Short mmCIF file of C-alpha atoms in Angstrom, two decimals:
data_model
loop_
_atom_site.label_atom_id
_atom_site.label_comp_id
_atom_site.label_asym_id
_atom_site.label_seq_id
_atom_site.Cartn_x
_atom_site.Cartn_y
_atom_site.Cartn_z
CA UNK A 215 73.28 36.17 87.07
CA UNK A 216 74.24 32.50 86.95
CA UNK A 217 74.41 30.53 83.73
CA UNK A 218 71.41 28.33 84.50
CA UNK A 219 69.20 31.37 85.10
CA UNK A 220 70.45 32.87 81.83
CA UNK A 221 69.76 29.60 79.99
CA UNK A 222 66.16 29.38 81.17
CA UNK A 223 65.54 33.08 80.56
CA UNK A 224 66.73 32.72 76.97
CA UNK A 225 64.25 29.87 76.66
CA UNK A 226 61.50 32.18 77.93
CA UNK A 227 62.55 34.89 75.46
CA UNK A 228 62.33 32.36 72.61
CA UNK A 229 58.77 31.61 73.74
CA UNK A 230 57.91 35.30 73.80
CA UNK A 231 58.92 35.81 70.16
CA UNK A 232 56.13 33.42 69.15
CA UNK A 233 53.61 36.17 69.86
CA UNK A 234 55.14 38.63 67.39
CA UNK A 235 52.48 40.34 65.32
CA UNK A 236 49.60 38.94 67.37
CA UNK A 237 49.89 40.77 70.69
CA UNK A 238 50.57 44.41 69.80
CA UNK A 239 50.11 46.96 71.31
CA UNK A 240 50.84 44.65 74.25
CA UNK A 241 54.42 43.49 74.78
CA UNK A 242 55.61 40.03 73.80
CA UNK A 243 56.11 37.95 76.95
CA UNK A 244 57.29 34.41 77.55
CA UNK A 245 57.40 32.29 80.71
CA UNK A 246 59.15 29.05 81.67
CA UNK A 247 58.54 27.10 84.90
CA UNK A 248 61.41 25.00 86.27
CA UNK A 249 61.94 22.81 89.34
CA UNK A 250 65.21 21.07 90.20
CA UNK A 251 66.55 22.38 86.89
CA UNK A 252 63.91 20.43 84.99
CA UNK A 253 61.39 22.06 82.67
CA UNK A 254 57.85 21.73 84.00
CA UNK A 255 55.86 24.08 81.78
CA UNK A 256 56.06 27.07 79.46
CA UNK A 257 53.80 29.58 77.79
CA UNK A 258 53.67 32.87 75.96
CA UNK A 259 51.25 35.74 75.41
CA UNK A 260 49.43 34.48 72.34
CA UNK A 261 47.09 37.33 71.39
CA UNK A 262 46.02 40.79 72.43
CA UNK A 263 43.35 40.52 75.11
CA UNK A 264 44.15 36.88 75.81
CA UNK A 265 45.75 35.27 78.88
CA UNK A 266 49.28 36.41 79.67
CA UNK A 267 52.35 34.21 79.47
CA UNK A 268 52.42 33.39 83.20
CA UNK A 269 48.78 32.27 83.19
CA UNK A 270 49.32 30.13 80.11
CA UNK A 271 52.37 28.47 81.65
CA UNK A 272 50.53 27.74 84.91
CA UNK A 273 47.45 26.42 83.11
CA UNK A 274 49.39 24.07 80.84
CA UNK A 275 50.62 21.76 83.62
CA UNK A 276 48.68 19.65 86.16
CA UNK A 277 51.77 19.43 88.39
CA UNK A 278 52.02 21.15 91.76
CA UNK A 279 54.20 24.22 91.48
CA UNK A 280 55.28 24.59 95.12
CA UNK A 281 59.01 25.23 95.20
CA UNK A 282 59.23 25.92 91.47
CA UNK A 283 60.94 28.85 89.75
CA UNK A 284 59.29 30.80 86.94
CA UNK A 285 61.32 32.77 84.43
CA UNK A 286 59.37 35.68 82.94
CA UNK A 287 60.65 38.09 80.29
CA UNK A 288 58.71 41.09 81.67
CA UNK A 289 57.52 42.11 85.13
CA UNK A 290 54.20 40.40 85.92
CA UNK A 291 51.18 42.71 85.85
CA UNK A 292 49.54 43.64 89.13
CA UNK A 293 46.31 45.27 87.93
CA UNK A 294 43.02 44.22 86.40
CA UNK A 295 42.96 44.91 82.66
CA UNK A 296 41.62 42.59 80.00
CA UNK A 297 42.85 39.75 82.24
CA UNK A 298 43.29 39.33 86.03
CA UNK A 299 46.65 40.24 87.67
CA UNK A 300 49.41 37.74 86.96
CA UNK A 301 50.92 38.45 90.39
CA UNK A 302 47.92 36.86 92.10
CA UNK A 303 48.07 33.83 89.83
CA UNK A 304 51.74 33.33 90.69
CA UNK A 305 51.13 33.70 94.43
CA UNK A 306 48.18 31.29 94.35
CA UNK A 307 50.15 28.72 92.35
CA UNK A 308 52.70 28.38 95.17
CA UNK A 309 55.71 29.31 93.06
CA UNK A 310 58.56 30.25 95.38
CA UNK A 311 61.01 32.06 93.09
CA UNK A 312 60.47 34.44 90.21
CA UNK A 313 63.22 35.56 87.84
CA UNK A 314 62.30 38.59 85.72
CA UNK A 315 64.29 39.91 82.77
CA UNK A 316 63.14 43.53 83.04
CA UNK A 317 60.63 45.76 84.79
CA UNK A 318 57.54 46.92 82.93
CA UNK A 319 57.46 50.73 82.41
CA UNK A 320 53.68 50.69 81.88
CA UNK A 321 52.38 53.14 84.53
CA UNK A 322 49.93 50.65 86.05
CA UNK A 323 52.80 48.20 86.68
CA UNK A 324 56.16 50.05 86.86
CA UNK A 325 57.66 48.09 89.75
CA UNK A 326 54.33 47.41 91.44
CA UNK A 327 54.27 43.80 90.30
CA UNK A 328 57.69 43.07 91.75
CA UNK A 329 56.81 44.84 95.01
CA UNK A 330 53.58 42.85 95.35
CA UNK A 331 55.38 39.54 94.84
CA UNK A 332 58.05 40.39 97.39
CA UNK A 333 55.44 41.48 99.92
CA UNK A 334 53.86 38.02 99.53
CA UNK A 335 57.21 36.45 100.51
CA UNK A 336 58.36 35.31 97.07
CA UNK A 337 62.03 35.46 96.12
CA UNK A 338 62.25 37.84 93.14
CA UNK A 339 65.32 38.48 91.01
CA UNK A 340 65.32 41.01 88.20
CA UNK A 341 67.71 41.83 85.35
CA UNK A 342 68.58 38.40 83.96
CA UNK A 343 69.19 38.76 80.20
CA UNK A 344 67.76 42.28 80.37
CA UNK A 345 69.43 43.35 77.11
CA UNK A 346 67.77 40.54 75.14
CA UNK A 347 64.44 41.37 76.76
CA UNK A 348 64.74 45.04 75.78
CA UNK A 349 65.50 44.06 72.19
CA UNK A 350 62.48 41.74 72.24
CA UNK A 351 60.10 44.53 73.18
CA UNK A 352 61.79 47.57 71.67
CA UNK A 353 58.60 48.70 69.85
CA UNK A 354 56.55 48.46 73.06
CA UNK A 355 59.20 50.29 75.07
CA UNK A 356 59.45 53.10 72.52
CA UNK A 357 55.69 53.66 72.55
CA UNK A 358 55.60 53.72 76.36
CA UNK A 359 58.52 56.15 76.64
CA UNK A 360 57.83 58.43 73.66
CA UNK A 361 54.25 57.81 72.49
CA UNK A 362 55.54 57.14 68.96
CA UNK A 363 55.65 53.98 66.83
CA UNK A 364 58.84 52.02 66.30
CA UNK A 365 60.16 52.72 62.79
CA UNK A 366 61.86 50.15 60.59
CA UNK A 367 63.39 51.61 57.41
CA UNK A 368 63.34 49.09 54.59
CA UNK A 369 64.80 49.32 51.12
CA UNK A 370 66.35 47.27 48.34
CA UNK A 371 69.35 48.62 46.47
CA UNK A 372 71.93 47.72 43.88
CA UNK A 373 75.55 47.06 44.72
CA UNK A 374 76.34 50.64 43.71
CA UNK A 375 73.76 52.02 46.13
CA UNK A 376 70.77 52.79 43.89
CA UNK A 377 67.15 52.19 44.89
CA UNK A 378 65.91 53.07 41.38
CA UNK A 379 67.14 54.13 37.98
CA UNK A 380 67.11 57.73 36.76
CA UNK A 381 63.62 57.05 35.38
CA UNK A 382 62.49 55.86 38.86
CA UNK A 383 62.19 52.25 37.76
CA UNK A 384 62.86 49.85 40.62
CA UNK A 385 61.08 46.62 39.72
CA UNK A 386 62.80 44.46 40.54
CA UNK A 387 66.09 45.06 42.32
CA UNK A 388 65.87 42.23 44.82
CA UNK A 389 65.23 38.51 44.32
CA UNK A 390 61.86 36.77 44.71
CA UNK A 391 63.12 35.31 47.98
CA UNK A 392 63.97 38.76 49.33
CA UNK A 393 60.57 40.09 48.31
CA UNK A 394 58.95 37.19 50.16
CA UNK A 395 60.85 38.25 53.29
CA UNK A 396 59.49 41.78 52.84
CA UNK A 397 55.93 40.47 52.70
CA UNK A 398 56.56 38.56 55.95
CA UNK A 399 57.82 41.82 57.48
CA UNK A 400 54.79 43.76 56.24
CA UNK A 401 52.46 41.23 57.80
CA UNK A 402 53.80 42.08 61.27
CA UNK A 403 53.36 45.84 60.90
CA UNK A 404 50.65 48.27 61.96
CA UNK A 405 51.45 50.65 59.12
CA UNK A 406 53.45 50.88 55.90
CA UNK A 407 54.51 54.36 54.81
CA UNK A 408 55.81 55.66 51.46
CA UNK A 409 56.08 59.01 49.76
CA UNK A 410 53.82 60.04 46.90
CA UNK A 411 56.66 59.69 44.38
CA UNK A 412 57.12 56.02 45.27
CA UNK A 413 53.36 55.44 45.37
CA UNK A 414 52.94 56.79 41.83
CA UNK A 415 56.10 55.23 40.36
CA UNK A 416 55.47 51.73 41.72
CA UNK A 417 51.65 51.74 41.88
CA UNK A 418 52.06 49.11 44.58
CA UNK A 419 49.22 47.85 46.72
CA UNK A 420 51.51 47.89 49.82
CA UNK A 421 49.89 44.78 51.26
CA UNK A 422 51.35 41.61 52.74
CA UNK A 423 51.00 38.62 50.43
CA UNK A 424 50.15 36.17 51.85
CA UNK A 425 48.49 38.01 54.71
CA UNK A 426 50.29 38.01 58.04
CA UNK A 427 48.97 38.24 61.60
CA UNK A 428 48.37 42.00 61.18
CA UNK A 429 46.79 44.08 58.43
CA UNK A 430 48.84 47.27 58.13
CA UNK A 431 47.26 50.56 57.14
CA UNK A 432 48.82 52.07 54.00
CA UNK A 433 50.12 55.60 54.68
CA UNK A 434 51.07 57.98 51.87
CA UNK A 435 52.97 61.23 52.45
CA UNK A 436 51.22 63.33 49.81
CA UNK A 437 51.42 67.06 50.71
CA UNK A 438 49.53 68.26 47.62
CA UNK A 439 47.15 65.27 47.47
CA UNK A 440 48.32 63.95 44.10
CA UNK A 441 47.50 60.27 44.54
CA UNK A 442 45.69 59.24 41.34
CA UNK A 443 42.12 58.04 41.92
CA UNK A 444 42.80 55.11 39.56
CA UNK A 445 45.83 53.90 41.59
CA UNK A 446 45.76 50.53 43.30
CA UNK A 447 45.89 52.22 46.68
CA UNK A 448 42.88 54.43 46.05
CA UNK A 449 40.90 51.66 44.39
CA UNK A 450 41.39 49.28 47.34
CA UNK A 451 40.91 51.79 50.19
CA UNK A 452 37.61 50.22 51.26
CA UNK A 453 39.31 46.81 51.47
CA UNK A 454 42.44 47.87 53.41
CA UNK A 455 42.72 51.32 55.03
CA UNK A 456 44.64 54.07 53.24
CA UNK A 457 45.68 57.24 55.06
CA UNK A 458 46.73 60.20 52.92
CA UNK A 459 48.88 62.71 54.81
CA UNK A 460 48.45 66.17 53.31
CA UNK A 461 49.31 69.73 54.25
CA UNK A 462 47.83 73.15 53.48
CA UNK A 463 48.75 72.89 49.79
CA UNK A 464 46.27 70.09 49.16
CA UNK A 465 43.35 70.92 46.89
CA UNK A 466 39.92 70.28 48.43
CA UNK A 467 38.64 68.78 45.19
CA UNK A 468 41.38 66.12 45.26
CA UNK A 469 40.73 65.44 48.93
CA UNK A 470 37.01 64.98 48.29
CA UNK A 471 37.65 62.57 45.42
CA UNK A 472 39.95 60.36 47.49
CA UNK A 473 37.61 60.47 50.49
CA UNK A 474 34.77 59.23 48.29
CA UNK A 475 36.96 56.27 47.33
CA UNK A 476 37.44 55.40 51.01
CA UNK A 477 40.77 57.08 51.77
CA UNK A 478 41.17 58.86 55.10
CA UNK A 479 42.85 62.26 55.01
CA UNK A 480 45.27 63.30 57.74
CA UNK A 481 45.79 67.05 57.60
CA UNK A 482 49.07 68.52 58.81
CA UNK A 483 49.65 72.21 59.48
CA UNK A 484 52.81 72.68 57.41
CA UNK A 485 52.82 74.58 54.12
CA UNK A 486 55.87 72.89 52.60
CA UNK A 487 57.26 69.49 53.53
CA UNK A 488 55.46 67.37 56.08
CA UNK A 489 57.36 67.41 59.36
CA UNK A 490 58.18 63.90 60.52
CA UNK A 491 58.05 64.38 64.30
CA UNK A 492 54.49 65.82 64.49
CA UNK A 493 53.38 63.07 62.11
CA UNK A 494 54.94 60.42 64.34
CA UNK A 495 53.05 61.84 67.30
CA UNK A 496 49.80 61.61 65.34
CA UNK A 497 50.48 58.01 64.34
CA UNK A 498 51.26 57.10 67.94
CA UNK A 499 47.97 58.67 69.06
CA UNK A 500 46.23 56.48 66.49
CA UNK A 501 47.62 53.35 68.12
CA UNK A 502 50.44 52.34 65.78
CA UNK A 503 53.26 50.37 67.43
CA UNK A 504 55.26 49.19 64.41
CA UNK A 505 55.73 51.35 61.31
CA UNK A 506 57.55 50.23 58.16
CA UNK A 507 58.93 53.08 56.04
CA UNK A 508 59.66 51.86 52.52
CA UNK A 509 60.77 55.03 50.78
CA UNK A 510 61.65 56.71 48.63
CA UNK A 511 64.95 58.34 49.37
CA UNK A 512 63.55 61.73 50.35
CA UNK A 513 61.13 60.18 52.83
CA UNK A 514 63.72 57.85 54.33
CA UNK A 515 66.14 60.78 54.57
CA UNK A 516 63.54 62.91 56.35
CA UNK A 517 62.92 60.19 58.94
CA UNK A 518 66.64 59.71 59.49
CA UNK A 519 67.27 63.46 59.83
CA UNK A 520 64.45 63.66 62.38
CA UNK A 521 66.01 60.87 64.45
CA UNK A 522 62.93 58.68 63.95
CA UNK A 523 64.53 55.58 62.40
CA UNK A 524 64.91 52.81 64.97
CA UNK A 525 65.91 49.84 62.82
CA UNK A 526 66.87 49.06 59.25
CA UNK A 527 66.15 46.09 57.01
CA UNK A 528 68.11 46.44 53.77
CA UNK A 529 68.43 44.09 50.81
CA UNK A 530 71.57 44.55 48.68
CA UNK A 531 71.40 42.89 45.26
CA UNK A 532 74.52 41.81 43.34
CA UNK A 533 73.69 44.08 40.39
CA UNK A 534 75.10 47.42 39.22
CA UNK A 535 72.91 50.21 37.86
CA UNK A 536 75.79 52.52 36.94
CA UNK A 537 74.02 55.89 36.66
CA UNK A 538 75.39 59.14 38.05
CA UNK A 539 72.04 60.29 39.49
CA UNK A 540 71.23 60.63 43.19
CA UNK A 541 69.52 57.32 43.74
CA UNK A 542 70.55 56.36 47.28
CA UNK A 543 68.14 55.23 49.99
CA UNK A 544 68.65 58.28 52.27
CA UNK A 545 68.51 61.68 50.59
CA UNK A 546 68.37 63.89 53.66
CA UNK A 547 70.95 66.28 55.10
CA UNK A 548 73.41 63.55 55.96
CA UNK A 549 76.66 64.00 57.88
CA UNK A 550 79.52 66.34 57.04
CA UNK A 551 82.14 63.92 58.42
CA UNK A 552 82.30 60.17 57.94
CA UNK A 553 83.31 59.93 61.59
CA UNK A 554 79.78 61.09 62.47
CA UNK A 555 78.03 58.46 60.36
CA UNK A 556 75.49 56.39 62.29
CA UNK A 557 76.78 52.95 63.21
CA UNK A 558 74.26 50.12 63.50
CA UNK A 559 74.14 47.73 66.42
CA UNK A 560 72.76 44.23 66.86
CA UNK A 561 73.68 43.32 63.27
CA UNK A 562 72.11 40.34 61.51
CA UNK A 563 73.42 39.47 58.06
CA UNK A 564 72.16 36.71 55.78
CA UNK A 565 72.05 35.87 52.10
CA UNK A 566 68.72 35.40 50.34
CA UNK A 567 68.93 34.01 46.79
CA UNK A 568 72.14 35.94 46.16
CA UNK A 569 71.03 39.16 47.89
CA UNK A 570 72.61 40.27 51.15
CA UNK A 571 70.09 41.16 53.84
CA UNK A 572 71.37 43.49 56.55
CA UNK A 573 69.34 44.21 59.67
CA UNK A 574 70.36 46.35 62.62
CA UNK A 575 69.23 48.93 65.15
CA UNK A 576 70.13 52.60 65.51
CA UNK A 577 71.08 54.29 68.79
CA UNK A 578 68.31 56.32 70.44
CA UNK A 579 67.90 58.04 73.82
CA UNK A 580 64.77 56.05 74.69
CA UNK A 581 66.76 52.78 74.51
CA UNK A 582 68.70 53.86 77.59
CA UNK A 583 65.58 54.26 79.75
CA UNK A 584 64.66 51.48 82.14
#
């Protein structure tokens, strides 16, 4: 990989990020066309079902592309889907060199696009800025490899590690600016999940305000079906979907009441706690790519124990609650040795109106595939 190829690929990756929230369950893809080290055109995948990045980049310039190089963040598709194959568009455009960040594991592509381009005589290089490209499309890659949505664990806590007081009061720990960031995050999600304790204590609507590019379904882990019919969630179920996840303990009368209000019931087979892994499989089958888990501590702990947390987005406020209760964000089994504690990668740290926002990713086997 030479530095100029890396430079232009990073430019293509920046383009790809512009599609975040609008293209899922498709991957985000960006493309940059260059000749004689001069930018000719660029494009990105703008919306699900719309033209792909390569087609947008080709269409946005009247210039002849013979002898040009295109930098693409993901292997061009080689099959007819909602749009024609990008490989044919690239061949017809006369582009001579294609630099690809990573192959596409989607079964209908999976190396076929690269093979088709090489068979047509094009010079193809793959692997330039592959790490950045994998980070770009981590949710897509997880769904392809595991069938499950990508989970971001989000919480706000005090400086002494509390997400609520002993009376379960948590409004508000973080600053208005931090809460605005959370609404931006919600607006890029397919689903927002909380436990019944958090749903009752906060009586939150769990919506993005203002609305983002996606409208996430509200998911409540409620084994016994205790969500009050007068709650904001139940009262707005016909406006924005609400899924209530119950198990065999749930009373049919409560289920019927919530169904009449527009809630959808997801029944799990367990008799005690709801198992996270089977639930994740169900959510993947329902088409969710990005899932935001907002708590409380028992729910976050269950997802962490199950190995289903992929990223964190935490807001640490410069306040001290001071209680001696168990009010941390993860109340699962935990580790017996500090040496075994999970270390985050790809850290991003910023301050938001006095709060410290920490974002990072957790190690997972699926990240090593492809």
